[in-house]
XYZ file of C-alpha atoms in Angstrom:
443
model
C -13.137 0.307 -27.776
C -15.593 2.494 -25.901
C -16.154 -0.276 -23.373
C -12.443 -0.786 -22.936
C -11.819 2.947 -22.607
C -14.519 3.336 -19.979
C -13.237 0.355 -18.044
C -9.717 1.688 -18.057
C -10.933 5.168 -17.191
C -12.800 3.924 -14.133
C -9.879 1.818 -13.044
C -7.058 4.265 -13.689
C -8.847 6.888 -11.606
C -8.385 4.567 -8.658
C -5.120 2.674 -9.199
C -2.828 5.569 -8.314
C -4.624 6.761 -5.176
C -6.481 3.511 -4.446
C -4.682 1.011 -2.229
C -1.762 3.426 -2.352
C -2.667 -0.673 -1.174
C -0.536 2.338 4.901
C 1.365 5.000 5.289
C 9.110 13.470 1.122
C 10.409 14.461 4.231
C 13.458 16.524 3.278
C 15.264 15.721 6.521
C 17.927 12.983 6.299
C 16.276 9.599 6.719
C 19.158 8.299 8.818
C 18.469 10.948 11.451
C 14.697 11.265 11.924
C 15.149 13.303 15.100
C 17.417 15.891 13.493
C 14.935 18.417 12.096
C 12.779 20.463 14.439
C 10.512 22.591 12.300
C 7.566 22.260 9.973
C 9.708 22.641 6.840
C 10.903 19.057 7.179
C 7.597 17.999 5.693
C 8.123 20.000 2.498
C 8.493 18.404 -0.880
C 12.042 17.711 -1.959
C 13.674 15.559 -4.567
C 14.931 12.302 -3.109
C 17.585 9.917 -4.311
C 17.247 8.503 -7.767
C 16.221 4.998 -8.478
C 19.609 3.478 -9.215
C 20.920 4.243 -5.729
C 20.871 2.363 -2.464
C 21.089 -1.017 -4.177
C 17.880 -0.616 -6.241
C 17.938 -1.335 -9.993
C 18.063 1.727 -12.284
C 14.769 2.967 -13.660
C 13.703 2.748 -17.293
C 14.462 6.471 -17.719
C 17.938 6.084 -16.253
C 18.624 3.071 -18.463
C 17.617 5.022 -21.553
C 19.876 7.937 -20.601
C 22.802 5.582 -20.043
C 22.146 3.898 -23.388
C 22.131 7.260 -25.167
C 25.340 8.342 -23.455
C 27.120 5.133 -24.430
C 25.934 5.436 -28.023
C 27.119 9.045 -28.203
C 30.519 8.061 -26.856
C 30.814 5.285 -29.436
C 29.862 7.641 -32.263
C 32.395 10.219 -31.112
C 35.127 7.600 -31.267
C 34.333 6.791 -34.911
C 33.797 10.381 -36.163
C 36.511 12.857 -37.220
C 37.331 15.407 -34.535
C 35.847 18.335 -36.488
C 32.502 16.546 -36.773
C 32.266 15.530 -33.125
C 30.882 18.873 -31.989
C 28.085 18.619 -34.570
C 26.825 15.244 -33.440
C 23.173 15.193 -32.412
C 21.953 12.910 -29.618
C 20.464 9.663 -30.945
C 16.727 9.241 -31.099
C 15.086 7.544 -28.146
C 14.846 3.782 -28.506
C 12.166 1.455 -27.326
C 11.943 0.655 -23.624
C 14.764 -1.494 -22.289
C 13.547 -4.420 -20.169
C 14.242 -3.975 -16.462
C 15.971 -6.763 -14.494
C 12.851 -8.546 -13.208
C 10.748 -8.205 -16.360
C 9.556 -11.386 -18.063
C 8.657 -11.648 -21.723
C 5.845 -13.907 -20.616
C 4.711 -15.305 -17.296
C 4.101 -18.943 -16.548
C 0.917 -20.378 -18.008
C -0.483 -21.326 -14.604
C -0.942 -18.467 -12.133
C -0.460 -20.973 -9.302
C 3.187 -21.265 -10.270
C 3.726 -17.653 -9.223
C 2.668 -18.607 -5.699
C 5.025 -20.397 -3.341
C 3.910 -21.376 0.138
C 7.558 -21.932 1.072
C 8.114 -18.169 0.921
C 6.177 -17.626 4.133
C 8.563 -16.535 6.865
C 6.644 -18.123 9.780
C 4.155 -20.802 8.688
C 3.830 -22.098 12.258
C 2.471 -18.688 13.296
C -0.279 -18.911 10.694
C -1.316 -22.380 11.871
C -1.430 -21.058 15.412
C -3.569 -18.160 14.201
C -6.020 -20.534 12.533
C -6.508 -22.411 15.791
C -7.029 -19.216 17.783
C -9.444 -17.870 15.175
C -11.627 -20.935 15.742
C -11.870 -20.390 19.514
C -15.427 -19.862 20.884
C -16.283 -16.736 22.906
C -16.150 -17.068 26.709
C -19.439 -17.936 28.338
C -20.976 -15.362 30.657
C -18.339 -12.731 29.889
C -19.142 -9.033 30.253
C -18.907 -6.512 27.427
C -15.342 -5.524 28.240
C -14.109 -9.121 28.124
C -16.046 -9.817 24.927
C -14.665 -6.695 23.250
C -11.146 -7.858 24.066
C -11.872 -11.432 22.924
C -13.321 -10.470 19.542
C -10.567 -7.907 18.935
C -7.856 -10.491 19.563
C -9.673 -13.140 17.539
C -10.050 -10.685 14.654
C -6.292 -10.150 14.632
C -5.688 -13.893 14.567
C -8.195 -14.363 11.749
C -6.397 -11.676 9.766
C -3.059 -13.475 10.136
C -4.775 -16.719 9.126
C -6.067 -15.097 5.949
C -9.714 -15.206 7.038
C -10.649 -11.701 5.943
C -14.407 -12.030 6.275
C -14.233 -13.498 9.790
C -11.750 -10.825 10.865
C -14.129 -8.101 9.706
C -17.080 -9.727 11.471
C -15.155 -10.099 14.725
C -14.108 -6.452 14.586
C -17.752 -5.418 14.240
C -18.620 -7.458 17.330
C -15.643 -6.025 19.231
C -16.792 -2.524 18.336
C -20.358 -3.215 19.500
C -19.183 -4.484 22.893
C -16.439 -1.890 23.235
C -18.823 1.016 22.708
C -20.751 -0.142 25.758
C -17.660 0.100 27.988
C -15.573 2.937 26.616
C -12.982 2.846 29.405
C -11.773 -0.703 28.739
C -7.961 -0.679 28.838
C -5.786 -1.598 25.908
C -4.644 -5.097 25.143
C -1.138 -3.733 24.502
C 0.816 -3.790 27.772
C 2.899 -0.780 26.828
C -0.088 1.392 25.958
C -2.196 1.105 29.096
C -3.589 4.616 28.832
C -5.032 4.035 25.384
C -8.475 2.521 25.420
C -9.147 -0.699 23.608
C -11.925 1.008 21.680
C -9.463 3.302 19.901
C -7.534 0.251 18.711
C -10.738 -1.443 17.593
C -11.727 1.604 15.550
C -8.240 1.771 14.037
C -8.275 -1.883 12.979
C -11.851 -1.606 11.719
C -10.768 1.321 9.550
C -8.007 -0.819 8.084
C -10.479 -3.620 7.403
C -12.934 -1.277 5.683
C -10.118 0.080 3.572
C -9.152 -3.452 2.551
C -12.705 -3.883 1.238
C -12.335 -0.711 -0.856
C -14.457 1.525 1.414
C -12.004 4.409 1.849
C -14.523 7.072 2.908
C -16.032 4.808 5.569
C -12.509 3.858 6.696
C -11.603 7.525 7.208
C -14.755 8.126 9.272
C -14.091 5.083 11.442
C -10.485 6.109 12.034
C -11.680 9.556 13.123
C -13.703 7.907 15.906
C -10.480 6.512 17.359
C -9.064 9.999 17.964
C -11.512 10.686 20.804
C -10.122 7.812 22.868
C -6.390 8.452 22.362
C -4.748 10.533 25.135
C -2.541 13.364 23.914
C 0.379 11.650 25.610
C 0.067 8.786 23.125
C 1.624 10.686 20.224
C 2.518 7.523 18.360
C -1.083 6.398 18.119
C -2.122 9.919 17.144
C 0.483 10.051 14.380
C -0.510 6.655 13.038
C -4.231 7.419 13.179
C -4.049 10.873 11.612
C -1.755 9.456 8.916
C -4.226 6.781 7.883
C -7.106 9.277 8.022
C -5.158 11.416 5.573
C -4.471 8.435 3.354
C -8.044 7.155 3.320
C -9.535 10.632 2.857
C -7.242 11.196 -0.130
C -8.231 7.895 -1.668
C -11.898 8.799 -1.293
C -11.230 12.115 -3.066
C -11.511 14.423 -0.034
C -8.285 16.403 -0.432
C -9.049 19.104 2.221
C -9.750 16.444 4.868
C -6.581 14.604 3.875
C -4.482 17.759 4.238
C -5.987 18.559 7.647
C -5.290 15.065 8.952
C -1.701 15.050 7.722
C -1.118 18.457 9.316
C -2.270 17.009 12.651
C -0.002 13.999 12.200
C 2.983 16.194 11.378
C 2.372 18.395 14.428
C 2.240 15.334 16.669
C 5.467 14.070 15.116
C 7.254 17.361 15.803
C 6.068 17.263 19.425
C 7.368 13.711 19.738
C 10.779 14.766 18.435
C 11.027 17.515 21.050
C 10.062 15.323 23.989
C 12.762 14.487 26.506
C 13.359 12.842 29.843
C 10.854 10.169 30.772
C 8.715 11.149 27.776
C 11.510 10.792 25.231
C 10.434 8.674 22.283
C 12.759 5.841 21.225
C 14.366 6.447 17.796
C 12.849 3.238 16.438
C 9.349 4.547 17.092
C 10.139 7.899 15.516
C 11.368 6.133 12.392
C 8.174 4.108 12.095
C 6.000 7.201 12.545
C 8.053 9.085 9.977
C 7.473 6.323 7.432
C 3.719 6.539 7.908
C 3.784 10.291 7.391
C 5.707 9.858 4.153
C 3.155 7.322 2.996
C 0.303 9.730 3.681
C 2.018 12.510 1.757
C 2.499 10.199 -1.212
C -1.220 9.455 -1.333
C -2.144 13.138 -1.351
C 0.304 13.919 -4.162
C -1.063 10.988 -6.169
C -4.575 12.400 -5.765
C -3.302 15.680 -7.199
C -1.904 13.813 -10.184
C 1.664 14.557 -9.075
C 2.855 11.009 -9.607
C 6.578 11.764 -9.712
C 6.406 13.530 -6.324
C 4.245 10.719 -4.943
C 6.813 8.184 -6.117
C 9.577 10.172 -4.397
C 7.668 10.158 -1.097
C 6.887 6.447 -1.433
C 10.510 5.520 -2.049
C 11.536 7.530 1.015
C 8.754 5.860 2.982
C 10.005 2.421 1.939
C 13.620 3.228 2.788
C 12.577 4.582 6.177
C 10.312 1.640 7.006
C 13.070 -0.837 6.184
C 15.167 0.642 8.993
C 12.795 -0.326 11.786
C 11.686 -3.828 12.863
C 8.311 -2.325 13.710
C 7.531 -2.146 9.988
C 10.193 -4.158 8.181
C 8.617 -7.438 9.231
C 5.084 -6.426 8.254
C 2.858 -6.133 5.165
C 3.550 -2.369 5.223
C 6.693 -2.978 3.134
C 4.798 -4.976 0.519
C 2.173 -2.259 0.252
C 4.893 0.276 -0.604
C 6.210 -1.949 -3.406
C 2.710 -2.215 -4.850
C 2.195 1.538 -4.504
C 5.420 2.077 -6.443
C 4.169 -0.269 -9.128
C 0.988 1.764 -9.560
C 2.860 5.066 -9.586
C 5.485 4.012 -12.123
C 2.759 2.443 -14.255
C 0.887 5.760 -14.216
C 4.052 7.411 -15.526
C 4.383 4.894 -18.368
C 7.413 3.111 -16.898
C 6.059 -0.379 -17.290
C 9.384 -2.138 -16.720
C 9.771 -0.535 -13.315
C 6.112 -1.204 -12.586
C 6.553 -4.918 -13.229
C 9.663 -5.029 -11.033
C 7.857 -3.414 -8.117
C 4.750 -5.571 -8.526
C 6.789 -8.764 -8.446
C 8.705 -7.562 -5.395
C 5.401 -6.755 -3.673
C 3.906 -10.139 -4.541
C 6.910 -11.954 -3.062
C 6.795 -9.831 0.097
C 3.092 -10.477 0.668
C 3.680 -14.215 0.415
C 6.462 -13.914 2.973
C 4.028 -12.246 5.356
C 0.839 -14.254 4.825
C 1.657 -17.203 2.596
C 0.445 -18.010 -0.913
C -3.223 -17.384 -0.095
C -5.279 -14.583 1.358
C -6.184 -10.998 0.445
C -2.653 -9.543 0.649
C -1.265 -12.006 -1.868
C -4.373 -11.429 -3.971
C -3.557 -7.727 -3.982
C -0.057 -8.478 -5.264
C -1.418 -10.670 -8.049
C -3.962 -8.025 -8.993
C -1.363 -5.271 -9.313
C 0.917 -7.478 -11.410
C -2.093 -8.297 -13.567
C -2.707 -4.583 -14.124
C 0.882 -4.075 -15.259
C 0.783 -7.004 -17.673
C -2.488 -5.710 -19.105
C -0.878 -2.317 -19.725
C 2.001 -4.113 -21.452
C -0.476 -5.707 -23.857
C -0.254 -9.162 -22.252
C -3.980 -9.487 -21.621
C -4.205 -13.296 -21.655
C -1.641 -13.590 -18.862
C -3.217 -10.662 -17.032
C -6.627 -12.344 -17.064
C -5.197 -15.485 -15.462
C -3.672 -13.500 -12.625
C -6.844 -11.424 -12.140
C -8.972 -14.552 -11.825
C -6.522 -16.084 -9.362
C -6.637 -12.900 -7.255
C -10.441 -13.137 -7.107
C -10.188 -16.786 -6.098
C -7.842 -15.966 -3.209
C -10.137 -13.218 -1.926
C -13.118 -15.554 -2.049
C -11.165 -18.321 -0.298
C -10.606 -15.886 2.575
C -14.344 -15.267 2.881
C -14.411 -12.046 0.861
C -16.885 -11.304 -1.934
C -14.277 -9.926 -4.368
C -16.683 -7.249 -5.603
C -14.374 -4.220 -5.656
C -11.627 -2.970 -7.989
C -10.377 -6.517 -8.477
C -13.439 -7.006 -10.698
C -12.652 -3.870 -12.684
C -9.174 -5.224 -13.259
C -10.620 -8.460 -14.622
C -12.968 -6.465 -16.859
C -9.968 -4.580 -18.242
C -8.215 -7.775 -19.234
C -11.374 -9.175 -20.839
C -12.067 -6.012 -22.822
C -8.482 -5.965 -24.074
C -9.147 -9.376 -25.632
C -12.440 -8.301 -27.207
C -14.522 -10.301 -24.724
C -17.041 -7.503 -24.480
C -19.928 -9.468 -22.996
C -17.854 -10.841 -20.135
C -16.257 -7.443 -19.508
C -19.623 -5.690 -19.377
C -20.925 -8.281 -16.931
C -18.030 -7.601 -14.561
C -18.474 -3.826 -14.784
C -22.220 -4.007 -14.213
C -21.658 -6.144 -11.131
C -19.120 -3.629 -9.826
C -21.560 -0.742 -10.378
C -24.375 -2.584 -8.585
C -22.197 -3.239 -5.568
C -20.905 0.317 -5.560
C -24.479 1.639 -5.609
C -25.461 -0.637 -2.744
C -22.474 0.411 -0.627
C -21.038 3.712 -1.931
C -18.933 4.520 1.165
């Protein structure tokens, strides 16, 4: 049991703040431009889980069950005894709507390529990711080429190639720091700031949160103050990554900067007025960052509240609603509810996240692997270690198929499932490999 306890201890320290796997305001979510002061970023209690079309939580279900039982008892008791009735003892957890008593035997059956919203786009991305660099191009052109090819490789599920292309784009971009942005609407933002931002995201995907925060900080230098949106997004992810690496002061400073930029954007008018859709997207990223900081503090209920508000806000804007950002919020909610012992809710959220990731990137690739890994964690906590092991191994396979080494927390998750089955030798092997890789690259 000592091995299992240590494995779970290592992993649990990271599941709540780790991957908490892109970014509550007390202002009304339907009117992001309504509040004008700093207090809008305070912590408030948001709507409960049974509202807005979401299924009720395990806690709400238990309360409803107790209320119904009390009402039934009152009907069958004499009137003079009704006032003396005590509330019934808490029962065992009621299964939530998406819970399964057991998953399918083959992890492949949880994956469905038909879920992908735009398979033609992925095939196009694969072709573009295979394009050779232009001959005789200067550093500016090569920086742009590798940046664009990295984005295509990411869509194609080629994680390792995407990371390598971003490194090349950064090398060329640093030689010509005035290269203009690829984005037509952001001409005053240098391409290098976008390269740093995407590189930070890639490093984070490999579990290197501290390095990701440092890389994102480099982007700030090349973002004009007029580009508040990029500043908000960048400071938000710096806060998120710093929190996940355990640097709470740095996370707080970054989120303060992001919030200040958001307030300035709300007050802008005339030609500089920010479209409401952009404000909504920026607000969602701020909420996400706040959730990560609260999770680091161990305030999981508050972090869940921020994450639910983040999800509701992001779903209102096409800028985020058609992106993996939504799936990441579902997986974050799974980790947070799991940390609070609400395993039914955790399974619901994990399954929703897994489906969303397949809609975005298909049945393969690192995003779908992340969904499988989180669902595996939940099943392991439910005592379903055999099923959890199958999903953990499939997640590793998907990461490796995308060119990744699968040496991060996904290995700790597998070790958890093995230890839970008494497979101590295999579990120790996975943990030792994780420690070796962590020592070689601690960032």
